[in-house]
């Protein structure tokens, strides 16, 4: 992402931030920081606009959102240019991570909306079946505050915003202050597709603006970012009993079994650790390889990592997006070296003015090193030899994070057995990172990696209140258990217990 500097404020006292390119540190943009008063005003507009948007119905909202696919396709070059200016990521990665995934999410969620959000009748069980009918209606929550990060600035803004809009909510988006225009494109294309201006709005600013949005009169917070900020949001929401989802990063482990296809595993280890310069929440940050195949695996990884190109222009890998991230990666590598790890490839910031770090392979990493316990978020393959798969599972679970993980083996059944023992939000076989792009898969972390889930079959409903409506079938004068109580009331209830739940046939009938 861009390098952020404070600059003199406006005449009205508004704070301003300047953005410099991570490629060569040249100035690229400036933004004004929205204060609490502006946040409140924007939320008030969203509140006023939301009922009209909800009243348009699921089918009409879905049609508007589906038309946004055409807008995205038409404006893709402008979006890619903006993403590259703010992050420096290569064009291929901008296409893969931001544009293709964005088109897919828009198309998928707009197609699912009518099925997932339509009111439906729910069959009742047992003795209630002849007496009542149950319907479930999905009511929008109101105004959703979406706060998004810098590593996937367009797609990680688009996905929750689209889900919330389809569910009938209005949305206020606060993208990262270091990729503001990339996030802003989400609002621009949705408005161009026909979403009313006040139904989807963007606020620019830093943590001060994000905190003001969380504290504003909104109805849910959807946040992707750091654990520290996530804790603050959770505490603030708890005071108001406000629902939230938090996706807070990870320290994902990759297990390489003795029967793995080592060429695929090595290629995956390099790509899945270095794609997006390693700045992906599901990036492979720890690799545990069974000792019997470790030598060959390390040889293949070293060979492939050494061939990865980086730097300005047509290279495989772009810069780190943030100057602070360069400092984190450097500290982790220096700590690993000091504690005995072998740096087989790279290991240093690249020469020049940009935020480039060499593709790096670390062999002999241990859990005494920050590289294996703290989120690195950089282009580093960190490898640990293990005795067997049981030790790999134990070490993979030895983390305060639990976002995702991967298992490389030729045996799919083994992959599922290992997955069942991993304390992590998701597991991928012979791949990694891709799970967020699988719209049907519920995505969310365990432990410090987050609270709640996005995507999956409940994604759109997560931005609604499922309201059960129980309808009386017969409209009798009163229910059998209403006042006044009588001997007949008691006999009827005892009969239900004795002949219904007290016999095997009765329990089966009432289940």
CSV table of C-alpha atoms in Angstrom, one decimal:
chain,number,residue,atom,x,y,z
A,1,UNK,CA,0.0,0.0,0.0
A,2,UNK,CA,1.0,3.6,-0.2
A,3,UNK,CA,3.2,5.3,2.3
A,4,UNK,CA,1.2,7.7,4.4
A,5,UNK,CA,2.4,11.1,5.7
A,6,UNK,CA,0.6,13.7,7.7
A,7,UNK,CA,0.5,17.1,5.9
A,8,UNK,CA,-0.8,20.5,7.0
A,9,UNK,CA,-4.6,20.5,7.4
A,10,UNK,CA,-7.3,22.5,5.7
A,11,UNK,CA,-8.3,26.0,6.6
A,12,UNK,CA,-11.4,24.5,8.3
A,13,UNK,CA,-9.1,22.4,10.6
A,14,UNK,CA,-9.5,19.1,8.8
A,15,UNK,CA,-6.5,16.7,9.0
A,16,UNK,CA,-4.9,15.7,5.7
A,17,UNK,CA,-2.8,12.8,4.7
A,18,UNK,CA,-0.4,12.4,1.8
A,19,UNK,CA,0.2,9.1,0.0
A,20,UNK,CA,3.5,8.1,-1.6
A,21,UNK,CA,4.1,5.2,-4.0
A,22,UNK,CA,5.6,1.9,-2.5
A,23,UNK,CA,7.3,1.4,-5.8
A,24,UNK,CA,9.5,4.6,-5.8
A,25,UNK,CA,8.1,6.8,-3.0
A,26,UNK,CA,6.9,9.5,-5.4
A,27,UNK,CA,3.7,11.4,-4.2
A,28,UNK,CA,0.5,9.9,-5.7
A,29,UNK,CA,-2.4,11.3,-3.7
A,30,UNK,CA,-3.8,13.2,-0.8
A,31,UNK,CA,-7.0,12.7,1.3
A,32,UNK,CA,-8.9,14.6,4.0
A,33,UNK,CA,-9.7,12.7,7.2
A,34,UNK,CA,-13.4,12.5,7.9
A,35,UNK,CA,-14.1,13.5,11.5
A,36,UNK,CA,-16.9,12.3,13.8
A,37,UNK,CA,-19.3,15.0,12.7
A,38,UNK,CA,-18.9,14.0,9.0
A,39,UNK,CA,-19.2,10.4,9.9
A,40,UNK,CA,-22.5,11.0,11.8
A,41,UNK,CA,-23.8,13.0,8.8
A,42,UNK,CA,-23.0,10.2,6.3
A,43,UNK,CA,-24.6,7.6,8.6
A,44,UNK,CA,-27.7,9.8,8.9
A,45,UNK,CA,-28.0,9.9,5.1
A,46,UNK,CA,-27.6,6.1,5.0
A,47,UNK,CA,-30.3,5.7,7.6
A,48,UNK,CA,-32.8,7.8,5.7
A,49,UNK,CA,-32.1,6.0,2.4
A,50,UNK,CA,-32.2,2.4,3.7
A,51,UNK,CA,-36.0,1.8,3.9
A,52,UNK,CA,-36.5,2.9,0.3
A,53,UNK,CA,-33.7,0.5,-0.9
A,54,UNK,CA,-35.1,-2.4,1.2
A,55,UNK,CA,-38.6,-1.7,-0.2
A,56,UNK,CA,-37.4,-2.3,-3.8
A,57,UNK,CA,-37.3,-6.1,-3.0
A,58,UNK,CA,-34.7,-8.7,-3.4
A,59,UNK,CA,-35.2,-9.3,-7.2
A,60,UNK,CA,-34.8,-5.6,-8.1
A,61,UNK,CA,-31.8,-5.2,-5.8
A,62,UNK,CA,-30.2,-8.3,-7.3
A,63,UNK,CA,-30.7,-7.0,-10.8
A,64,UNK,CA,-29.0,-3.7,-10.0
A,65,UNK,CA,-26.0,-5.5,-8.4
A,66,UNK,CA,-25.7,-8.0,-11.3
A,67,UNK,CA,-25.5,-5.1,-13.7
A,68,UNK,CA,-22.5,-3.9,-11.8
A,69,UNK,CA,-20.5,-6.8,-13.3
A,70,UNK,CA,-20.7,-5.1,-16.7
A,71,UNK,CA,-19.5,-1.8,-15.1
A,72,UNK,CA,-16.6,-3.6,-13.4
A,73,UNK,CA,-15.6,-5.3,-16.7
A,74,UNK,CA,-15.8,-1.9,-18.5
A,75,UNK,CA,-13.8,0.0,-15.8
A,76,UNK,CA,-11.3,-2.7,-15.0
A,77,UNK,CA,-8.2,-0.9,-16.5
A,78,UNK,CA,-8.9,2.2,-14.4
A,79,UNK,CA,-9.3,0.0,-11.3
A,80,UNK,CA,-6.1,-1.9,-12.0
A,81,UNK,CA,-4.2,1.4,-12.5
A,82,UNK,CA,-5.5,2.7,-9.2
A,83,UNK,CA,-4.6,-0.6,-7.3
A,84,UNK,CA,-1.1,-0.6,-8.9
A,85,UNK,CA,-0.5,3.0,-8.0
A,86,UNK,CA,-1.4,2.5,-4.3
A,87,UNK,CA,0.1,-1.0,-3.9
A,88,UNK,CA,2.6,-1.7,-6.7
A,89,UNK,CA,1.2,-5.2,-7.1
A,90,UNK,CA,1.8,-6.7,-10.6
A,91,UNK,CA,-1.0,-6.5,-13.2
A,92,UNK,CA,-1.6,-10.3,-13.1
A,93,UNK,CA,-2.2,-10.2,-9.3
A,94,UNK,CA,-4.5,-7.2,-9.6
A,95,UNK,CA,-6.5,-9.1,-12.2
A,96,UNK,CA,-6.5,-12.4,-10.3
A,97,UNK,CA,-7.2,-11.1,-6.8
A,98,UNK,CA,-9.3,-7.9,-7.4
A,99,UNK,CA,-11.0,-8.1,-10.8
A,100,UNK,CA,-11.7,-11.7,-11.5
A,101,UNK,CA,-12.7,-12.4,-7.9
A,102,UNK,CA,-14.8,-9.2,-7.9
A,103,UNK,CA,-16.7,-10.2,-11.1
A,104,UNK,CA,-17.3,-13.7,-9.6
A,105,UNK,CA,-18.6,-12.4,-6.3
A,106,UNK,CA,-20.9,-9.9,-7.9
A,107,UNK,CA,-22.3,-12.5,-10.3
A,108,UNK,CA,-22.6,-15.2,-7.6
A,109,UNK,CA,-24.2,-13.2,-4.8
A,110,UNK,CA,-26.7,-11.5,-7.1
A,111,UNK,CA,-27.7,-14.9,-8.5
A,112,UNK,CA,-28.2,-16.4,-5.0
A,113,UNK,CA,-30.0,-13.5,-3.4
A,114,UNK,CA,-33.6,-14.4,-4.4
A,115,UNK,CA,-33.2,-18.0,-3.1
A,116,UNK,CA,-31.3,-17.1,0.1
A,117,UNK,CA,-33.4,-14.2,1.2
A,118,UNK,CA,-36.9,-15.0,0.2
A,119,UNK,CA,-39.3,-15.7,3.0
A,120,UNK,CA,-40.0,-19.4,3.4
A,121,UNK,CA,-42.1,-21.8,5.4
A,122,UNK,CA,-40.2,-24.0,7.9
A,123,UNK,CA,-41.7,-27.4,8.7
A,124,UNK,CA,-42.5,-27.9,12.4
A,125,UNK,CA,-41.9,-31.1,14.4
A,126,UNK,CA,-44.0,-33.2,16.7
A,127,UNK,CA,-47.1,-32.0,18.4
A,128,UNK,CA,-46.8,-28.5,17.1
A,129,UNK,CA,-47.2,-29.6,13.5
A,130,UNK,CA,-51.0,-29.8,13.5
A,131,UNK,CA,-51.4,-26.6,15.5
A,132,UNK,CA,-49.1,-24.0,14.0
A,133,UNK,CA,-47.3,-22.9,10.8
A,134,UNK,CA,-43.8,-21.3,10.9
A,135,UNK,CA,-42.5,-18.8,8.4
A,136,UNK,CA,-39.1,-17.2,8.4
A,137,UNK,CA,-38.6,-13.6,7.0
A,138,UNK,CA,-35.2,-12.0,6.5
A,139,UNK,CA,-35.2,-8.4,7.6
A,140,UNK,CA,-32.3,-6.1,6.8
A,141,UNK,CA,-30.4,-4.9,9.8
A,142,UNK,CA,-30.3,-1.2,8.7
A,143,UNK,CA,-26.9,0.6,8.2
A,144,UNK,CA,-23.8,-1.5,7.9
A,145,UNK,CA,-20.3,-0.1,8.7
A,146,UNK,CA,-17.6,-1.9,6.6
A,147,UNK,CA,-14.0,-1.2,7.4
A,148,UNK,CA,-11.4,-2.8,5.1
A,149,UNK,CA,-7.7,-3.4,4.8
A,150,UNK,CA,-5.0,-2.5,2.3
A,151,UNK,CA,-3.8,-5.9,1.1
A,152,UNK,CA,-6.8,-6.6,-1.1
A,153,UNK,CA,-8.2,-3.1,-1.2
A,154,UNK,CA,-10.8,-3.6,-3.9
A,155,UNK,CA,-12.0,-7.2,-3.4
A,156,UNK,CA,-12.1,-7.1,0.4
A,157,UNK,CA,-14.3,-4.0,0.2
A,158,UNK,CA,-16.5,-5.2,-2.6
A,159,UNK,CA,-17.5,-8.6,-1.1
A,160,UNK,CA,-19.1,-7.5,2.2
A,161,UNK,CA,-20.6,-4.3,0.7
A,162,UNK,CA,-22.3,-6.3,-2.0
A,163,UNK,CA,-23.6,-8.9,0.4
A,164,UNK,CA,-25.0,-6.2,2.7
A,165,UNK,CA,-26.7,-4.3,-0.1
A,166,UNK,CA,-28.4,-7.4,-1.5
A,167,UNK,CA,-29.8,-8.0,2.0
A,168,UNK,CA,-31.5,-4.6,1.9
A,169,UNK,CA,-29.1,-2.6,4.0
A,170,UNK,CA,-27.4,0.7,3.3
A,171,UNK,CA,-23.6,0.7,3.6
A,172,UNK,CA,-20.9,3.1,4.8
A,173,UNK,CA,-17.5,1.9,3.6
A,174,UNK,CA,-14.2,3.1,5.3
A,175,UNK,CA,-11.3,1.7,3.2
A,176,UNK,CA,-7.7,1.8,4.5
A,177,UNK,CA,-6.2,5.2,4.5
A,178,UNK,CA,-3.3,3.9,2.5
A,179,UNK,CA,-5.4,2.4,-0.3
A,180,UNK,CA,-8.3,4.8,-0.3
A,181,UNK,CA,-9.0,5.1,-4.0
A,182,UNK,CA,-8.9,1.4,-4.6
A,183,UNK,CA,-11.7,0.9,-2.0
A,184,UNK,CA,-13.5,4.0,-3.3
A,185,UNK,CA,-13.9,2.2,-6.7
A,186,UNK,CA,-16.4,-0.2,-5.1
A,187,UNK,CA,-18.7,2.7,-4.4
A,188,UNK,CA,-18.2,4.2,-7.8
A,189,UNK,CA,-19.0,1.1,-9.8
A,190,UNK,CA,-22.1,0.3,-7.6
A,191,UNK,CA,-23.5,3.8,-8.0
A,192,UNK,CA,-22.8,3.7,-11.8
A,193,UNK,CA,-24.8,0.4,-11.8
A,194,UNK,CA,-27.8,2.1,-10.2
A,195,UNK,CA,-27.4,1.9,-6.4
A,196,UNK,CA,-28.6,5.2,-5.0
A,197,UNK,CA,-25.8,7.5,-3.7
A,198,UNK,CA,-26.9,7.6,-0.1
A,199,UNK,CA,-27.4,3.8,0.0
A,200,UNK,CA,-23.7,3.2,-0.5
A,201,UNK,CA,-21.2,5.8,0.6
A,202,UNK,CA,-17.4,6.0,1.3
A,203,UNK,CA,-15.6,7.7,4.1
A,204,UNK,CA,-11.8,8.4,4.0
A,205,UNK,CA,-9.6,8.6,7.0
A,206,UNK,CA,-7.4,6.7,9.4
A,207,UNK,CA,-8.2,5.0,12.7
A,208,UNK,CA,-9.9,8.0,14.0
A,209,UNK,CA,-12.5,7.8,11.3
A,210,UNK,CA,-12.9,4.1,11.7
A,211,UNK,CA,-13.5,4.5,15.4
A,212,UNK,CA,-16.1,7.2,14.7
A,213,UNK,CA,-17.9,4.9,12.3
A,214,UNK,CA,-18.0,2.0,14.9
A,215,UNK,CA,-19.4,4.5,17.5
A,216,UNK,CA,-22.0,5.9,15.1
A,217,UNK,CA,-25.6,4.9,14.8
A,218,UNK,CA,-25.0,1.8,12.7
A,219,UNK,CA,-26.5,-1.7,13.0
A,220,UNK,CA,-23.5,-4.0,12.3
A,221,UNK,CA,-19.7,-3.7,11.8
A,222,UNK,CA,-17.9,-5.8,9.3
A,223,UNK,CA,-14.1,-5.4,9.8
A,224,UNK,CA,-11.0,-6.9,8.3
A,225,UNK,CA,-7.7,-6.0,9.8
A,226,UNK,CA,-5.3,-6.4,12.7
A,227,UNK,CA,-6.0,-8.3,16.0
A,228,UNK,CA,-5.4,-5.1,18.1
A,229,UNK,CA,-7.9,-3.1,16.2
A,230,UNK,CA,-10.4,-6.0,16.1
A,231,UNK,CA,-10.3,-6.2,19.9
A,232,UNK,CA,-11.1,-2.5,20.2
A,233,UNK,CA,-14.0,-2.9,17.8
A,234,UNK,CA,-15.3,-5.9,19.7
A,235,UNK,CA,-15.2,-4.0,23.0
A,236,UNK,CA,-17.0,-1.0,21.5
A,237,UNK,CA,-19.6,-3.1,20.0
A,238,UNK,CA,-20.1,-5.1,23.2
A,239,UNK,CA,-21.1,-1.9,25.0
A,240,UNK,CA,-24.0,-1.4,22.6
A,241,UNK,CA,-24.7,-5.1,21.9
A,242,UNK,CA,-23.9,-4.4,18.3
A,243,UNK,CA,-23.3,-7.4,16.0
A,244,UNK,CA,-20.0,-7.7,14.2
A,245,UNK,CA,-17.8,-9.9,12.2
A,246,UNK,CA,-14.0,-9.7,12.5
A,247,UNK,CA,-11.4,-11.2,10.2
A,248,UNK,CA,-8.1,-10.6,11.9
A,249,UNK,CA,-5.3,-12.3,10.0
A,250,UNK,CA,-3.4,-15.5,10.5
A,251,UNK,CA,-0.3,-17.5,10.7
A,252,UNK,CA,-1.3,-20.3,8.3
A,253,UNK,CA,0.5,-23.6,8.4
A,254,UNK,CA,1.2,-25.9,5.4
A,255,UNK,CA,1.8,-29.6,6.1
A,256,UNK,CA,3.8,-31.5,3.5
A,257,UNK,CA,3.3,-35.3,4.0
A,258,UNK,CA,5.7,-38.0,3.0
A,259,UNK,CA,3.5,-39.0,0.1
A,260,UNK,CA,3.1,-35.5,-1.3
A,261,UNK,CA,3.8,-34.6,-4.9
A,262,UNK,CA,6.9,-32.7,-4.0
A,263,UNK,CA,7.1,-30.6,-7.2
A,264,UNK,CA,3.6,-29.3,-6.7
A,265,UNK,CA,4.2,-28.8,-2.9
A,266,UNK,CA,7.4,-26.8,-3.6
A,267,UNK,CA,5.8,-24.7,-6.3
A,268,UNK,CA,2.8,-24.1,-4.0
A,269,UNK,CA,5.1,-23.3,-1.0
A,270,UNK,CA,6.8,-20.5,-3.1
A,271,UNK,CA,3.8,-19.1,-4.7
A,272,UNK,CA,1.4,-19.3,-1.7
A,273,UNK,CA,4.0,-17.6,0.5
A,274,UNK,CA,4.9,-14.9,-2.0
A,275,UNK,CA,1.7,-14.1,-3.9
A,276,UNK,CA,0.7,-10.5,-3.2
A,277,UNK,CA,4.2,-10.2,-1.7
A,278,UNK,CA,3.1,-12.5,1.0
A,279,UNK,CA,0.5,-10.0,2.2
A,280,UNK,CA,-2.5,-12.3,2.3
A,281,UNK,CA,-4.3,-13.3,5.5
A,282,UNK,CA,-4.3,-16.9,4.3
A,283,UNK,CA,-0.7,-16.8,3.0
A,284,UNK,CA,1.4,-19.8,3.9
A,285,UNK,CA,3.6,-18.5,6.8
A,286,UNK,CA,4.8,-21.8,8.3
A,287,UNK,CA,5.7,-25.0,6.5
A,288,UNK,CA,6.1,-28.4,8.3
A,289,UNK,CA,7.6,-31.0,6.1
A,290,UNK,CA,8.1,-34.7,7.1
A,291,UNK,CA,11.8,-35.4,7.5
A,292,UNK,CA,11.9,-38.3,5.0
A,293,UNK,CA,11.2,-35.9,2.1
A,294,UNK,CA,12.6,-32.7,3.6
A,295,UNK,CA,15.9,-32.6,1.7
A,296,UNK,CA,14.3,-32.9,-1.7
A,297,UNK,CA,11.5,-30.5,-0.8
A,298,UNK,CA,14.0,-27.8,0.4
A,299,UNK,CA,16.0,-28.3,-2.8
A,300,UNK,CA,13.0,-27.7,-5.0
A,301,UNK,CA,11.8,-24.7,-2.9
A,302,UNK,CA,15.2,-23.1,-3.0
A,303,UNK,CA,15.5,-23.6,-6.7
A,304,UNK,CA,12.0,-22.1,-7.4
A,305,UNK,CA,12.3,-19.2,-5.0
A,306,UNK,CA,15.6,-18.2,-6.5
A,307,UNK,CA,13.9,-17.8,-9.9
A,308,UNK,CA,11.2,-15.4,-8.6
A,309,UNK,CA,11.7,-12.0,-10.2
A,310,UNK,CA,10.9,-8.8,-8.3
A,311,UNK,CA,11.0,-5.0,-8.8
A,312,UNK,CA,9.3,-2.4,-10.9
A,313,UNK,CA,7.9,-3.4,-14.3
A,314,UNK,CA,7.0,-6.9,-15.5
A,315,UNK,CA,8.1,-8.9,-12.5
A,316,UNK,CA,6.6,-11.8,-10.6
A,317,UNK,CA,6.5,-9.9,-7.3
A,318,UNK,CA,5.9,-6.4,-6.4
A,319,UNK,CA,6.9,-4.3,-3.3
A,320,UNK,CA,5.6,-4.6,0.2
A,321,UNK,CA,2.6,-2.2,0.3
A,322,UNK,CA,3.6,-0.3,3.5
A,323,UNK,CA,6.9,0.9,4.9
A,324,UNK,CA,6.0,-0.4,8.3
A,325,UNK,CA,5.6,-3.9,6.9
A,326,UNK,CA,9.1,-3.7,5.5
A,327,UNK,CA,10.3,-3.1,9.1
A,328,UNK,CA,8.3,-6.1,10.4
A,329,UNK,CA,9.6,-8.6,7.8
A,330,UNK,CA,13.2,-7.4,8.3
A,331,UNK,CA,13.0,-7.8,12.1
A,332,UNK,CA,11.5,-11.3,11.8
A,333,UNK,CA,14.3,-12.4,9.4
A,334,UNK,CA,17.0,-10.9,11.6
A,335,UNK,CA,15.5,-12.7,14.7
A,336,UNK,CA,15.5,-16.0,12.8
A,337,UNK,CA,19.1,-15.6,11.8
A,338,UNK,CA,20.2,-14.7,15.3
A,339,UNK,CA,18.5,-17.9,16.7
A,340,UNK,CA,20.2,-20.2,14.2
A,341,UNK,CA,18.0,-20.4,11.1
A,342,UNK,CA,19.6,-20.8,7.7
A,343,UNK,CA,18.7,-18.2,5.1
A,344,UNK,CA,18.9,-20.3,1.9
A,345,UNK,CA,17.6,-17.6,-0.5
A,346,UNK,CA,17.3,-13.8,-0.1
A,347,UNK,CA,16.8,-12.4,3.4
A,348,UNK,CA,17.2,-8.7,3.0
A,349,UNK,CA,15.4,-5.6,1.7
A,350,UNK,CA,16.2,-5.0,-1.9
A,351,UNK,CA,18.4,-2.1,-3.0
A,352,UNK,CA,16.7,0.9,-4.3
A,353,UNK,CA,14.0,3.4,-3.2
A,354,UNK,CA,11.0,1.1,-3.3
A,355,UNK,CA,9.6,-1.1,-0.5
A,356,UNK,CA,11.0,-4.4,-2.1
A,357,UNK,CA,12.1,-7.3,0.0
A,358,UNK,CA,14.0,-10.2,-1.6
A,359,UNK,CA,12.1,-13.5,-2.1
A,360,UNK,CA,13.3,-15.4,1.0
A,361,UNK,CA,13.6,-19.1,2.1
A,362,UNK,CA,14.4,-19.8,5.7
A,363,UNK,CA,15.3,-23.4,6.7
A,364,UNK,CA,15.4,-24.7,10.2
A,365,UNK,CA,12.8,-22.3,11.6
A,366,UNK,CA,11.6,-23.0,15.2
A,367,UNK,CA,8.9,-21.8,17.4
A,368,UNK,CA,11.4,-19.8,19.4
A,369,UNK,CA,11.6,-17.5,16.4
A,370,UNK,CA,9.1,-14.6,15.8
A,371,UNK,CA,9.0,-15.8,12.2
A,372,UNK,CA,7.0,-18.8,13.3
A,373,UNK,CA,4.8,-17.2,16.0
A,374,UNK,CA,3.9,-13.7,14.8
A,375,UNK,CA,2.3,-12.6,11.6
A,376,UNK,CA,5.1,-11.8,9.1
A,377,UNK,CA,3.0,-10.7,6.1
A,378,UNK,CA,6.0,-10.9,3.7
A,379,UNK,CA,7.6,-12.9,0.9
A,380,UNK,CA,9.1,-15.6,3.2
A,381,UNK,CA,9.0,-19.4,3.0
A,382,UNK,CA,9.8,-20.6,6.5
A,383,UNK,CA,10.4,-24.4,6.7
A,384,UNK,CA,10.6,-26.7,9.7
A,385,UNK,CA,11.4,-30.4,9.5
A,386,UNK,CA,9.2,-32.7,11.5
A,387,UNK,CA,9.4,-36.4,12.5
A,388,UNK,CA,6.0,-37.3,11.1
A,389,UNK,CA,2.5,-35.9,10.4
A,390,UNK,CA,1.5,-36.1,14.1
A,391,UNK,CA,4.3,-33.7,15.0
A,392,UNK,CA,3.3,-31.5,12.1
A,393,UNK,CA,-0.3,-31.3,13.3
A,394,UNK,CA,0.9,-30.5,16.9
A,395,UNK,CA,3.1,-27.7,15.7
A,396,UNK,CA,0.5,-26.3,13.3
A,397,UNK,CA,-1.9,-26.0,16.2
A,398,UNK,CA,0.7,-24.4,18.4
A,399,UNK,CA,-0.3,-20.9,17.4
A,400,UNK,CA,-2.6,-18.2,18.8
A,401,UNK,CA,-4.0,-17.8,15.2
A,402,UNK,CA,-6.3,-20.2,13.4
A,403,UNK,CA,-7.5,-18.7,10.1
A,404,UNK,CA,-6.7,-21.4,7.5
A,405,UNK,CA,-4.2,-24.2,6.7
A,406,UNK,CA,-3.2,-26.6,4.0
A,407,UNK,CA,-2.2,-30.2,3.6
A,408,UNK,CA,-0.2,-31.6,0.7
A,409,UNK,CA,-0.7,-35.3,0.1
A,410,UNK,CA,-1.7,-37.6,-2.7
A,411,UNK,CA,-4.3,-39.1,-0.4
A,412,UNK,CA,-7.5,-37.0,-0.2
A,413,UNK,CA,-8.9,-39.1,2.7
A,414,UNK,CA,-5.7,-38.5,4.7
A,415,UNK,CA,-6.1,-34.8,4.0
A,416,UNK,CA,-9.5,-34.9,5.5
A,417,UNK,CA,-8.3,-36.8,8.5
A,418,UNK,CA,-5.5,-34.3,9.2
A,419,UNK,CA,-8.0,-31.4,8.6
A,420,UNK,CA,-10.2,-32.8,11.3
A,421,UNK,CA,-7.4,-32.4,13.8
A,422,UNK,CA,-6.4,-28.8,12.9
A,423,UNK,CA,-7.8,-26.0,15.0
A,424,UNK,CA,-8.3,-23.6,12.1
A,425,UNK,CA,-11.2,-22.0,10.3
A,426,UNK,CA,-10.6,-23.9,7.0
A,427,UNK,CA,-8.3,-26.4,5.4
A,428,UNK,CA,-7.3,-26.7,1.7
A,429,UNK,CA,-5.9,-29.8,0.1
A,430,UNK,CA,-2.8,-29.3,-2.2
A,431,UNK,CA,-3.4,-25.6,-2.3
A,432,UNK,CA,-3.9,-22.6,0.0
A,433,UNK,CA,-5.2,-19.1,0.2
A,434,UNK,CA,-7.9,-19.8,-2.4
A,435,UNK,CA,-10.6,-20.6,0.2
A,436,UNK,CA,-11.8,-16.9,0.5
A,437,UNK,CA,-12.5,-17.0,-3.2
A,438,UNK,CA,-14.8,-20.1,-2.9
A,439,UNK,CA,-18.1,-18.3,-2.3
A,440,UNK,CA,-19.9,-21.4,-1.1
A,441,UNK,CA,-17.3,-21.9,1.7
A,442,UNK,CA,-18.0,-20.2,5.1
A,443,UNK,CA,-14.9,-18.2,5.8
A,444,UNK,CA,-13.8,-17.1,9.2
A,445,UNK,CA,-11.0,-17.7,11.8
A,446,UNK,CA,-10.7,-19.4,15.1
A,447,UNK,CA,-8.7,-18.2,18.2
A,448,UNK,CA,-7.2,-14.8,17.5
A,449,UNK,CA,-8.0,-15.0,13.8
A,450,UNK,CA,-11.5,-13.6,14.1
A,451,UNK,CA,-15.1,-13.8,15.1
A,452,UNK,CA,-17.9,-14.9,12.8
A,453,UNK,CA,-17.9,-15.9,9.1
A,454,UNK,CA,-18.4,-14.4,5.7
A,455,UNK,CA,-19.3,-16.2,2.5
A,456,UNK,CA,-21.0,-19.6,2.6
A,457,UNK,CA,-24.7,-20.4,2.3
A,458,UNK,CA,-25.4,-18.0,5.2
A,459,UNK,CA,-23.5,-15.1,3.9
A,460,UNK,CA,-26.4,-12.9,2.8
A,461,UNK,CA,-28.5,-13.9,5.8
A,462,UNK,CA,-25.7,-12.7,8.0
A,463,UNK,CA,-26.7,-9.2,7.2
A,464,UNK,CA,-30.3,-9.8,8.2
A,465,UNK,CA,-32.4,-10.6,11.2
A,466,UNK,CA,-34.1,-14.0,10.5
A,467,UNK,CA,-37.6,-13.2,12.0
A,468,UNK,CA,-39.7,-16.3,12.7
A,469,UNK,CA,-43.5,-15.7,12.3
A,470,UNK,CA,-45.7,-18.4,14.0
A,471,UNK,CA,-49.1,-18.6,12.5
A,472,UNK,CA,-52.1,-20.2,14.2
A,473,UNK,CA,-53.8,-22.9,12.1
A,474,UNK,CA,-57.2,-23.1,13.6
A,475,UNK,CA,-57.9,-19.8,15.4
A,476,UNK,CA,-59.7,-21.5,18.4
A,477,UNK,CA,-61.0,-19.4,21.3
A,478,UNK,CA,-58.0,-20.3,23.4
A,479,UNK,CA,-55.0,-22.7,23.7
A,480,UNK,CA,-55.4,-25.9,25.8
A,481,UNK,CA,-52.9,-24.7,28.4
A,482,UNK,CA,-54.3,-21.2,29.0
A,483,UNK,CA,-56.1,-20.2,32.2
A,484,UNK,CA,-57.9,-21.5,34.0
A,485,UNK,CA,-55.9,-24.7,34.8
A,486,UNK,CA,-58.0,-27.8,35.4
A,487,UNK,CA,-57.6,-31.5,36.0
A,488,UNK,CA,-58.1,-32.0,32.2
A,489,UNK,CA,-55.1,-29.7,31.6
A,490,UNK,CA,-52.9,-31.7,33.8
A,491,UNK,CA,-54.1,-35.1,32.4
A,492,UNK,CA,-53.5,-33.9,28.8
A,493,UNK,CA,-49.9,-32.8,29.6
A,494,UNK,CA,-49.2,-36.0,31.5
A,495,UNK,CA,-50.4,-38.0,28.5
A,496,UNK,CA,-48.0,-36.2,26.2
A,497,UNK,CA,-45.1,-37.0,28.5
A,498,UNK,CA,-46.2,-40.6,29.1
A,499,UNK,CA,-47.3,-41.8,25.7
A,500,UNK,CA,-45.4,-39.3,23.6
A,501,UNK,CA,-41.9,-39.0,25.1
A,502,UNK,CA,-42.2,-42.0,27.3
A,503,UNK,CA,-42.2,-44.5,24.5
A,504,UNK,CA,-39.9,-45.2,21.7
A,505,UNK,CA,-42.6,-45.0,19.1
A,506,UNK,CA,-43.9,-41.8,20.6
A,507,UNK,CA,-40.5,-40.2,20.6
A,508,UNK,CA,-40.0,-41.2,16.9
A,509,UNK,CA,-43.4,-39.7,16.0
A,510,UNK,CA,-42.7,-36.4,17.8
A,511,UNK,CA,-39.1,-35.9,16.6
